[in-house]
PDB file of C-alpha atoms and ligand atoms in Angstrom:
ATOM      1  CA  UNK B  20      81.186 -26.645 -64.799  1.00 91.00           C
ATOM      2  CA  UNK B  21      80.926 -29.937 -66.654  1.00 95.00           C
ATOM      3  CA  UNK B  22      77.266 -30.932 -67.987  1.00 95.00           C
ATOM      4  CA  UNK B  23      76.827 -33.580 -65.231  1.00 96.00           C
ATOM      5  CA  UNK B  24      77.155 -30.553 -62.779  1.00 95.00           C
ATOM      6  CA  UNK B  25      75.039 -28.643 -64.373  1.00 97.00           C
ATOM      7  CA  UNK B  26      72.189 -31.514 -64.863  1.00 97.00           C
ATOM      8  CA  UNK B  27      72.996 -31.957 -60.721  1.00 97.00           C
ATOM      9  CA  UNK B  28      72.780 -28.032 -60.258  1.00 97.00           C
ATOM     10  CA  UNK B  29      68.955 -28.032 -61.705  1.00 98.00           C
ATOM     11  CA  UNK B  30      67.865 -31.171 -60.204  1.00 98.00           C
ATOM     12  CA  UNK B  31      69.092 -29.911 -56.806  1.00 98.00           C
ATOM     13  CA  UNK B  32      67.042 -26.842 -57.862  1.00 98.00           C
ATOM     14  CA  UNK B  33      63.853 -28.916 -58.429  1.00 98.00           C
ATOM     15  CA  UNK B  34      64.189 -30.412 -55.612  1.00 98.00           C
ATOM     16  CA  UNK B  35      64.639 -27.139 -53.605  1.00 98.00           C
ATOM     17  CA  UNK B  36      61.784 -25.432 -55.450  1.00 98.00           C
ATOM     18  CA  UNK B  37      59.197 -28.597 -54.317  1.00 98.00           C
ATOM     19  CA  UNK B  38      60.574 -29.817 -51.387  1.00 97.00           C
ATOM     20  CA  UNK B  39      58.926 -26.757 -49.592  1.00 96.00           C
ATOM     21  CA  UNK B  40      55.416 -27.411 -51.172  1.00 96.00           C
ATOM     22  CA  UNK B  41      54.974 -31.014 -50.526  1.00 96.00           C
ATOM     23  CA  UNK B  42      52.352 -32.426 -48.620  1.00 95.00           C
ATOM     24  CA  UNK B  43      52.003 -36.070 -46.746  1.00 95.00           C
ATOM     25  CA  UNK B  44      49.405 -36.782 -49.572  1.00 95.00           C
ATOM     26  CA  UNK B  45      51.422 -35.509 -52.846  1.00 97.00           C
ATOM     27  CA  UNK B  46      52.411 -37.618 -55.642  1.00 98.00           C
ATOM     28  CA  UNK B  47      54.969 -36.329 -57.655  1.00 98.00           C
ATOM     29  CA  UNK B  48      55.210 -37.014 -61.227  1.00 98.00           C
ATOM     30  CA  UNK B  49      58.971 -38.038 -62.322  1.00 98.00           C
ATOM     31  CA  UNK B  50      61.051 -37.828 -65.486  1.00 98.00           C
ATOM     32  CA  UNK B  51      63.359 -39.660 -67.652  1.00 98.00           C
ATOM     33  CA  UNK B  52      66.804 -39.482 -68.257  1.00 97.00           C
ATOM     34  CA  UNK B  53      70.406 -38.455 -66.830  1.00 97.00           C
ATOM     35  CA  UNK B  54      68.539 -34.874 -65.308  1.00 98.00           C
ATOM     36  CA  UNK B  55      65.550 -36.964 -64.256  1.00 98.00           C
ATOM     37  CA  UNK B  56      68.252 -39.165 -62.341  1.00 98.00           C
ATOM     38  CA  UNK B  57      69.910 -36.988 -60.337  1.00 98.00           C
ATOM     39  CA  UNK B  58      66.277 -35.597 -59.267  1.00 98.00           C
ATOM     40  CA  UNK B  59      65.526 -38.580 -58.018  1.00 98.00           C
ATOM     41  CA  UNK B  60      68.348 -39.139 -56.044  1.00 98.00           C
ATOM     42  CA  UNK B  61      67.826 -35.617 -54.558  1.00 98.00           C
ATOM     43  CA  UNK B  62      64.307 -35.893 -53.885  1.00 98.00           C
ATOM     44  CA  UNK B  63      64.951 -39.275 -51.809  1.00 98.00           C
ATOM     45  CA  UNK B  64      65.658 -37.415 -49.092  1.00 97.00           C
ATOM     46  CA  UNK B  65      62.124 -36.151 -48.303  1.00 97.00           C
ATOM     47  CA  UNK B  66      60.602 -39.199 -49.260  1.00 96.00           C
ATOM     48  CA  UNK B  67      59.143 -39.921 -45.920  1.00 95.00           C
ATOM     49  CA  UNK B  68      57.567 -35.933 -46.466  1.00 95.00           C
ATOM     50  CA  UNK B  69      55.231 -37.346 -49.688  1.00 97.00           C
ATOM     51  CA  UNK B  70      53.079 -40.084 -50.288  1.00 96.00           C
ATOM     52  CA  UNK B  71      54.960 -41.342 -53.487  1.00 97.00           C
ATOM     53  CA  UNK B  72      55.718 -41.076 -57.240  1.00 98.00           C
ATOM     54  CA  UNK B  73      54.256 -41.623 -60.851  1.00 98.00           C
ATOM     55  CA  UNK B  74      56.883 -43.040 -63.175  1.00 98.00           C
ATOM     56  CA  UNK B  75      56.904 -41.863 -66.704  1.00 98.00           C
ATOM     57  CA  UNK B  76      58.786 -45.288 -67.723  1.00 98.00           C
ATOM     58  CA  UNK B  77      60.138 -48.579 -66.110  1.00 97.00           C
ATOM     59  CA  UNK B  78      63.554 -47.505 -65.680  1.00 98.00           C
ATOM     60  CA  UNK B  79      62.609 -44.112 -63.689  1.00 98.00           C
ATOM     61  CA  UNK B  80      60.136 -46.566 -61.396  1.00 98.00           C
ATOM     62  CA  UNK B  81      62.673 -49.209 -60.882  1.00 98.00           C
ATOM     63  CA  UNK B  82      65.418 -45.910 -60.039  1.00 98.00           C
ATOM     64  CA  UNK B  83      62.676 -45.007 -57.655  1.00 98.00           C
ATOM     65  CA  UNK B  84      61.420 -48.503 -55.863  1.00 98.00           C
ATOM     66  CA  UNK B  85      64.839 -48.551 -54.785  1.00 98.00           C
ATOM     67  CA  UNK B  86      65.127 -45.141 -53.050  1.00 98.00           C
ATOM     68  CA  UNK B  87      62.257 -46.594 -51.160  1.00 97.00           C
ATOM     69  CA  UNK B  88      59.791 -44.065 -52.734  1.00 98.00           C
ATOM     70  CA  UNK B  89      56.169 -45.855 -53.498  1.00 97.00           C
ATOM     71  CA  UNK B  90      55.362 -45.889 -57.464  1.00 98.00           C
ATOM     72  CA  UNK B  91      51.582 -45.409 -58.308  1.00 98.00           C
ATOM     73  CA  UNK B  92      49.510 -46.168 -61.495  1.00 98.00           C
ATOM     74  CA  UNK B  93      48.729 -43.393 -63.050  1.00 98.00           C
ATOM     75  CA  UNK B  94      44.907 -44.465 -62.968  1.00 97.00           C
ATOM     76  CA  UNK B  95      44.816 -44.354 -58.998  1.00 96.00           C
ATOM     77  CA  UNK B  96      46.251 -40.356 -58.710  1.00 97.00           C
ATOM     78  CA  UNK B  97      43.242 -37.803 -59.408  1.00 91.00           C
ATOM     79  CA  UNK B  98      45.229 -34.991 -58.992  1.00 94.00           C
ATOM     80  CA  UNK B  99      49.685 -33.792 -58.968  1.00 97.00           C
ATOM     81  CA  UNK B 100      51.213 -30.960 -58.490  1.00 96.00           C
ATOM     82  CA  UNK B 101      54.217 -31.265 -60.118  1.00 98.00           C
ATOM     83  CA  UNK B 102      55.926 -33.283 -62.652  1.00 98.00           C
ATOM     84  CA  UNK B 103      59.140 -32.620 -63.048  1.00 98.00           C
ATOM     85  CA  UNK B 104      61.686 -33.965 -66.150  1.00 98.00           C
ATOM     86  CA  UNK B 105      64.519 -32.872 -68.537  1.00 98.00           C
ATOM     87  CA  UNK B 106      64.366 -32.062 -71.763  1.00 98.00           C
ATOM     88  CA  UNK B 107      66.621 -32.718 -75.596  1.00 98.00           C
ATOM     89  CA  UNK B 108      65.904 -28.901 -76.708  1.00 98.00           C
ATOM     90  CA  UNK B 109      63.753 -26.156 -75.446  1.00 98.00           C
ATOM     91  CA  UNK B 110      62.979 -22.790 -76.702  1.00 98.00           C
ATOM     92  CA  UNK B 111      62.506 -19.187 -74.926  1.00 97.00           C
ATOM     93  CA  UNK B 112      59.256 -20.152 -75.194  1.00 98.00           C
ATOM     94  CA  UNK B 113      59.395 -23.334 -73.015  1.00 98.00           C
ATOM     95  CA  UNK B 114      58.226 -25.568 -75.902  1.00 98.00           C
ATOM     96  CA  UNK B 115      60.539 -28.503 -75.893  1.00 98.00           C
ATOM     97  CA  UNK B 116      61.857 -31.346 -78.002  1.00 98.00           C
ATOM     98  CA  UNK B 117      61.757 -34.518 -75.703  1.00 98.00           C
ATOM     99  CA  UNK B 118      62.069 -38.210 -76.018  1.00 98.00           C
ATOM    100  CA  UNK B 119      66.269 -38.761 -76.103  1.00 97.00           C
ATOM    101  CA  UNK B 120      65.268 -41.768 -73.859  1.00 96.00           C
ATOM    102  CA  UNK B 121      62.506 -43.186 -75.721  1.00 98.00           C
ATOM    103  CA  UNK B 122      59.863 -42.172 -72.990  1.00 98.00           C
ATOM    104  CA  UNK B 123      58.233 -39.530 -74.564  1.00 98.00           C
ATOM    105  CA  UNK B 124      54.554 -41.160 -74.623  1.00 98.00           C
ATOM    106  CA  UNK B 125      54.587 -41.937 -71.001  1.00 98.00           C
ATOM    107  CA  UNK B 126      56.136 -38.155 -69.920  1.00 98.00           C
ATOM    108  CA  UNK B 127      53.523 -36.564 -72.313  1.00 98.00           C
ATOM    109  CA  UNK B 128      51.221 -38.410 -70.295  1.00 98.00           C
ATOM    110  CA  UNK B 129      52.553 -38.094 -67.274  1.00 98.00           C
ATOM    111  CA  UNK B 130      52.977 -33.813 -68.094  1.00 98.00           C
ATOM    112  CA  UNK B 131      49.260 -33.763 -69.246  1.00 97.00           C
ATOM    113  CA  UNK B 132      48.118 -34.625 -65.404  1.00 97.00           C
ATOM    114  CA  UNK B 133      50.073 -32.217 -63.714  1.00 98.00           C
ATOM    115  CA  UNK B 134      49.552 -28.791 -62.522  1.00 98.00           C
ATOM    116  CA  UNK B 135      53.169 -27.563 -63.436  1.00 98.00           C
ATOM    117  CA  UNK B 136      55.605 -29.173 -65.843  1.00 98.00           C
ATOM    118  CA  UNK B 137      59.446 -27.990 -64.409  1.00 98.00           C
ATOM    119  CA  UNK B 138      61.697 -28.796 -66.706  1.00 98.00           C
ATOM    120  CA  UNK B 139      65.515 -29.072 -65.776  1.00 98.00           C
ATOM    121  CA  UNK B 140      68.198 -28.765 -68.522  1.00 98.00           C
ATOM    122  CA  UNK B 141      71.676 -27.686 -68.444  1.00 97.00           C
ATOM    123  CA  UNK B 142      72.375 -25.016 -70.539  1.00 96.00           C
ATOM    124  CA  UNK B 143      73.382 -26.454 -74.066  1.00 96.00           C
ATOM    125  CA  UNK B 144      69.573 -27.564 -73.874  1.00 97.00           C
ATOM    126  CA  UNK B 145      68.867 -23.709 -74.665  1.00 97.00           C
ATOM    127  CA  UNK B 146      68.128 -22.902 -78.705  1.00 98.00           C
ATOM    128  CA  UNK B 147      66.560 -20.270 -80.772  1.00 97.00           C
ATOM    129  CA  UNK B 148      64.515 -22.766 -82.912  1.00 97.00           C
ATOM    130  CA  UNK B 149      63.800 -26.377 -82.184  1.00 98.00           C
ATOM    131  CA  UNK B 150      65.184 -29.272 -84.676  1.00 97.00           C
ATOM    132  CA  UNK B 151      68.944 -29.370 -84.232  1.00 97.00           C
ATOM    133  CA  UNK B 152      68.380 -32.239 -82.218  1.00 98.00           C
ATOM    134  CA  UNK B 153      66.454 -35.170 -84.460  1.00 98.00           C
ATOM    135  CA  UNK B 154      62.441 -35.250 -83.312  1.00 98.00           C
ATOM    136  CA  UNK B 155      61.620 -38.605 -81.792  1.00 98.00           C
ATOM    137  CA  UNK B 156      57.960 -39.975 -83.070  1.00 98.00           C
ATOM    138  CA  UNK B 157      56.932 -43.597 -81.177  1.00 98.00           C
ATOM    139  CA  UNK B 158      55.300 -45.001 -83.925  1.00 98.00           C
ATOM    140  CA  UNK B 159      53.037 -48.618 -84.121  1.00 98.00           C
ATOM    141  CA  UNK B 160      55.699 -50.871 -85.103  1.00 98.00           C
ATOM    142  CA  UNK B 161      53.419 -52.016 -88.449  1.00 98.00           C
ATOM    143  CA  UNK B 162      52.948 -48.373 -89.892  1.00 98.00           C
ATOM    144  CA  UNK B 163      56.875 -47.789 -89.884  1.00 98.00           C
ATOM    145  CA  UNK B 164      57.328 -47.315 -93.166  1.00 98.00           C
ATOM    146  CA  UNK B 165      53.448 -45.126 -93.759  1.00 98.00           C
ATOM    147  CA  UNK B 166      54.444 -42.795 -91.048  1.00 98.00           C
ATOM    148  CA  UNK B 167      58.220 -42.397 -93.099  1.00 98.00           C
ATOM    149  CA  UNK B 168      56.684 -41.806 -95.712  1.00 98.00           C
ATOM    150  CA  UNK B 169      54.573 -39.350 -94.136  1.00 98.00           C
ATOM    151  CA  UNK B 170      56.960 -37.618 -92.560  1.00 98.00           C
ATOM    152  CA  UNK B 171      59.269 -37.168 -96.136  1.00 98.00           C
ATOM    153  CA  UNK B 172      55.598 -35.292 -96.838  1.00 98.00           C
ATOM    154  CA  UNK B 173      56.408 -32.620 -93.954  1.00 98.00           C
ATOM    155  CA  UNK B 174      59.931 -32.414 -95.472  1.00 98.00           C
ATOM    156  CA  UNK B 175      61.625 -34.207 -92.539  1.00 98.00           C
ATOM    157  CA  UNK B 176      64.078 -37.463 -93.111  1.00 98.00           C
ATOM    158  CA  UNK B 177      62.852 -40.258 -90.681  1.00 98.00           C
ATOM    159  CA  UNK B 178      65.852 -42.774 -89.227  1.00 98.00           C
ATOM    160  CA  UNK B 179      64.683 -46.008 -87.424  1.00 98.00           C
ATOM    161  CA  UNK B 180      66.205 -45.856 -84.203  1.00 98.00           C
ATOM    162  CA  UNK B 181      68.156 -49.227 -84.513  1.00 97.00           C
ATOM    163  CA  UNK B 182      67.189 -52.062 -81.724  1.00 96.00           C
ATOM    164  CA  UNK B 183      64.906 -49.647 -79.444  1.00 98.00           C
ATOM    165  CA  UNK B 184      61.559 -50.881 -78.366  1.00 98.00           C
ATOM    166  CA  UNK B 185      59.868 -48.382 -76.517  1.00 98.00           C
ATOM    167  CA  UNK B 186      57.948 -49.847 -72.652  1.00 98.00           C
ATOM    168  CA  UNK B 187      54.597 -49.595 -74.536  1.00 98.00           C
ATOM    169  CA  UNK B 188      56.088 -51.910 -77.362  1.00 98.00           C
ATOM    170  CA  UNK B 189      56.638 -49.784 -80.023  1.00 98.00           C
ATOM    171  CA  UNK B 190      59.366 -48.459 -82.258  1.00 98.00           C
ATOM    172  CA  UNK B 191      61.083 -44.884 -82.534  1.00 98.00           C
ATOM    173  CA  UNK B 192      61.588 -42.688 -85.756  1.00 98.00           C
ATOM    174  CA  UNK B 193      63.983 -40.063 -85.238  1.00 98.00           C
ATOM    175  CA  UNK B 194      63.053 -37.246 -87.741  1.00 98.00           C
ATOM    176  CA  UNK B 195      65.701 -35.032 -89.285  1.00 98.00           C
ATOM    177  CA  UNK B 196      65.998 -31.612 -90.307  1.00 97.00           C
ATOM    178  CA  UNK B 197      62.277 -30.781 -89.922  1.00 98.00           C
ATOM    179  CA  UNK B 198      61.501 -27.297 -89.861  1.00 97.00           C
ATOM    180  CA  UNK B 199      59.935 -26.729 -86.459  1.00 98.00           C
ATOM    181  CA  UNK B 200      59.359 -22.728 -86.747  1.00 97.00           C
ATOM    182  CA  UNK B 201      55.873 -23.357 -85.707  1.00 97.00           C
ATOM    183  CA  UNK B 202      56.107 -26.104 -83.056  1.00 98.00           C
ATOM    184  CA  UNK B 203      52.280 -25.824 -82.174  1.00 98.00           C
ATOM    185  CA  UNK B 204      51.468 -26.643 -85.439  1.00 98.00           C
ATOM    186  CA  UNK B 205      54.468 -29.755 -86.113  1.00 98.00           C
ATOM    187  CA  UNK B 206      52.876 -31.495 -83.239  1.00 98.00           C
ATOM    188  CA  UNK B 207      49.543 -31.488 -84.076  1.00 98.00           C
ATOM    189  CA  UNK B 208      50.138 -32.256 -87.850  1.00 98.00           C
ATOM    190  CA  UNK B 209      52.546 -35.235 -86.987  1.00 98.00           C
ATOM    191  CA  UNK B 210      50.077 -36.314 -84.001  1.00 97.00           C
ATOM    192  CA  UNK B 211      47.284 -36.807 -87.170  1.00 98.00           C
ATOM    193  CA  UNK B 212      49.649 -39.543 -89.146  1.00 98.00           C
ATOM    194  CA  UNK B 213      47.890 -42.756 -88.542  1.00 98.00           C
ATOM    195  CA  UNK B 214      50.349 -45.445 -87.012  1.00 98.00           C
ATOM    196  CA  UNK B 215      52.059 -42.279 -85.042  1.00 98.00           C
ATOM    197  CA  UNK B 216      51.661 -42.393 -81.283  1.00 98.00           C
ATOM    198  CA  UNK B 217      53.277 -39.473 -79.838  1.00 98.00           C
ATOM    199  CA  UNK B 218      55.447 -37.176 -80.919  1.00 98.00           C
ATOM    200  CA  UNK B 219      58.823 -36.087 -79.081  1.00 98.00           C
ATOM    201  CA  UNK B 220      57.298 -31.865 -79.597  1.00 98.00           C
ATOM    202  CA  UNK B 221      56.066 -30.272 -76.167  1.00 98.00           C
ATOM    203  CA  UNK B 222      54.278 -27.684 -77.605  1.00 98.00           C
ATOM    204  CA  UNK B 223      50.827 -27.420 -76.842  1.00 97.00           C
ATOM    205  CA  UNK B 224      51.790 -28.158 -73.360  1.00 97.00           C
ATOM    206  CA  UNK B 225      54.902 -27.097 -72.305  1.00 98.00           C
ATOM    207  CA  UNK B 226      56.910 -26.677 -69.568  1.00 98.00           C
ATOM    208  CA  UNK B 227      55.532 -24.142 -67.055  1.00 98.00           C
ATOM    209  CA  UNK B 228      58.921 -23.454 -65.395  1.00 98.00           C
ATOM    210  CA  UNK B 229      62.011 -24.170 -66.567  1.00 98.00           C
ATOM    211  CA  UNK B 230      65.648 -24.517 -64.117  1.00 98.00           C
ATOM    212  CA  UNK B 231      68.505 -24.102 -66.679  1.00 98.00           C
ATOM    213  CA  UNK B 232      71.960 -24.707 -65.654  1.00 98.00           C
ATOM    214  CA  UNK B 233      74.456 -21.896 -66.569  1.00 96.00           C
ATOM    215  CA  UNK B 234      77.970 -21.207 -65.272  1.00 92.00           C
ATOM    216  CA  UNK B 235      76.268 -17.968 -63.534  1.00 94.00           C
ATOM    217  CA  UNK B 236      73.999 -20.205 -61.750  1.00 96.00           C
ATOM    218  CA  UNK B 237      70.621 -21.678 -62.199  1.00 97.00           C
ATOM    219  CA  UNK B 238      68.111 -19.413 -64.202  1.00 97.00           C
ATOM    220  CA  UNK B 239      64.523 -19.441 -63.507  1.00 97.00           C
ATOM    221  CA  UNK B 240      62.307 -18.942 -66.640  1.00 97.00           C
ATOM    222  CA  UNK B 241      58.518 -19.134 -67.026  1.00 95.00           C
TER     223      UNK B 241
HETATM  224  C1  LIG S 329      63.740 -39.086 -72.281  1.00 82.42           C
HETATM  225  C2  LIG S 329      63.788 -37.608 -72.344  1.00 82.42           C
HETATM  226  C3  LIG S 329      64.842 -36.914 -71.570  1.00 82.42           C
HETATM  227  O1  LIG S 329      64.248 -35.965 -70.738  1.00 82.42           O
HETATM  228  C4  LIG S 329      65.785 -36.235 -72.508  1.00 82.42           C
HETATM  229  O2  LIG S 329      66.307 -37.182 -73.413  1.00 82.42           O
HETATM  230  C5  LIG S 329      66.936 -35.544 -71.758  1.00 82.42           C
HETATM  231  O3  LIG S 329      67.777 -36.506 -71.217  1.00 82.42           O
HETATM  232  P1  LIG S 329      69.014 -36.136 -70.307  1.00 82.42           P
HETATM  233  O4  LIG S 329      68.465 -35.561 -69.033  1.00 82.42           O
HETATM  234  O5  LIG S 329      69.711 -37.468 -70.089  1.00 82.42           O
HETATM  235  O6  LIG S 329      69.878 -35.149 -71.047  1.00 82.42           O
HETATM  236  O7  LIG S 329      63.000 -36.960 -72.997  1.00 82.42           O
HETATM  237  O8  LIG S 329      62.788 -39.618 -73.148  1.00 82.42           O
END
């Protein structure tokens, strides 16, 4: 199976998994991304079975508006089930590297309100220890070069990531070969750099079910 099939394999999963669970009231929370995508497009077929969605950035709302599928504030939901979103990297442990797309404020946002976090990755997603893929950090576009230098401190090599502004008008330091043996720990010491907003580590929350695409099928793992 190619990766697209794969990324369509766990979204159909998703989809599957909640479909049965919705009520006329829920508002599912929704990813970013290629995986995110092909969610969306699945769960458009019980739209008229939910009240609606929360967006974790402008591209996944706009991807949404035009299934038909109403897109809430954030501030107006008190309470979601689900939220439901790929990842860059995850470990055995569920703790996940995310923020490929630039969203990762808004979907650790988004993931922080919801009862269950189901992450959907195809299988290449799958490591042993997070950091092969670099760590995105949104990051107040003045303290750029304070939170570099901050991060050379934790032994990682920061990269501006050339010509992205993030939806909350910020910029995005990829971080190099950081060691990330204790992700708990990463996120929290990279969350205390002034001039850092988020960081791209799911750690502290992560995923409480994760759909990974394999060629023997889709693997549940929680
Ligand atoms: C966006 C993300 C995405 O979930 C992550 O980049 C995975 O993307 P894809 O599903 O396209 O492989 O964190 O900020």
């Amino acid at each position: 199976m190619t990766q697209d099939e794969l990324k369509q394999a766990v979204a159909k999963a998703a989809v599957d998994y909640i479909a049965p669970k919705l009520e006329r009231s829920s508002i599912v929370g929704v990813g970013t991304g290629s995986t995110a995508n092909f969610f969306i497009d699945f769960l458009a077929q019980y739209k008229d079975e939910f009240d609606g969605a929360v967006a974790s950035s402008e591209a996944t709302a706009e991807r949404l508006k035009k299934h038909g599928i109403e897109v809430y504030d954030l501030n107006s939901v008190s309470e979601m089930e689900f939220y439901v979103d790929g990842a860059d990297e995850t470990n055995a442990n569920l703790e996940l590297i995310k923020g490929g797309g630039a969203a990762l404020t808004r979907e650790k946002i988004v993931a922080a309100v919801a009862k269950t976090f189901i992450c959907i990755a195809d299988g290449s997603k799958m490591v042993d220890i997070l950091g092969d893929f670099p760590l995105p950090v949104e990051v107040i576009p003045m303290a750029r070069s304070h939170v570099g230098r901050e991060i050379v401190k934790l032994g990682g090599d920061p990269v501006y990531r050339d010509g992205v502004t993030t939806d909350n008008g910020n910029i995005i330091i990829d971080v190099h070969n950081l060691d990330i043996s204790r992700p708990i720990q990463m996120e929290e010491k990279l969350n205390n750099i002034v001039g850092v907003v988020t960081n791209g580590l799911f750690a502290r929350r992560p995923a409480d079910l994760l759909l990974l695409g394999t060629s023997e099928g889709v693997k549940r793992i929680s």
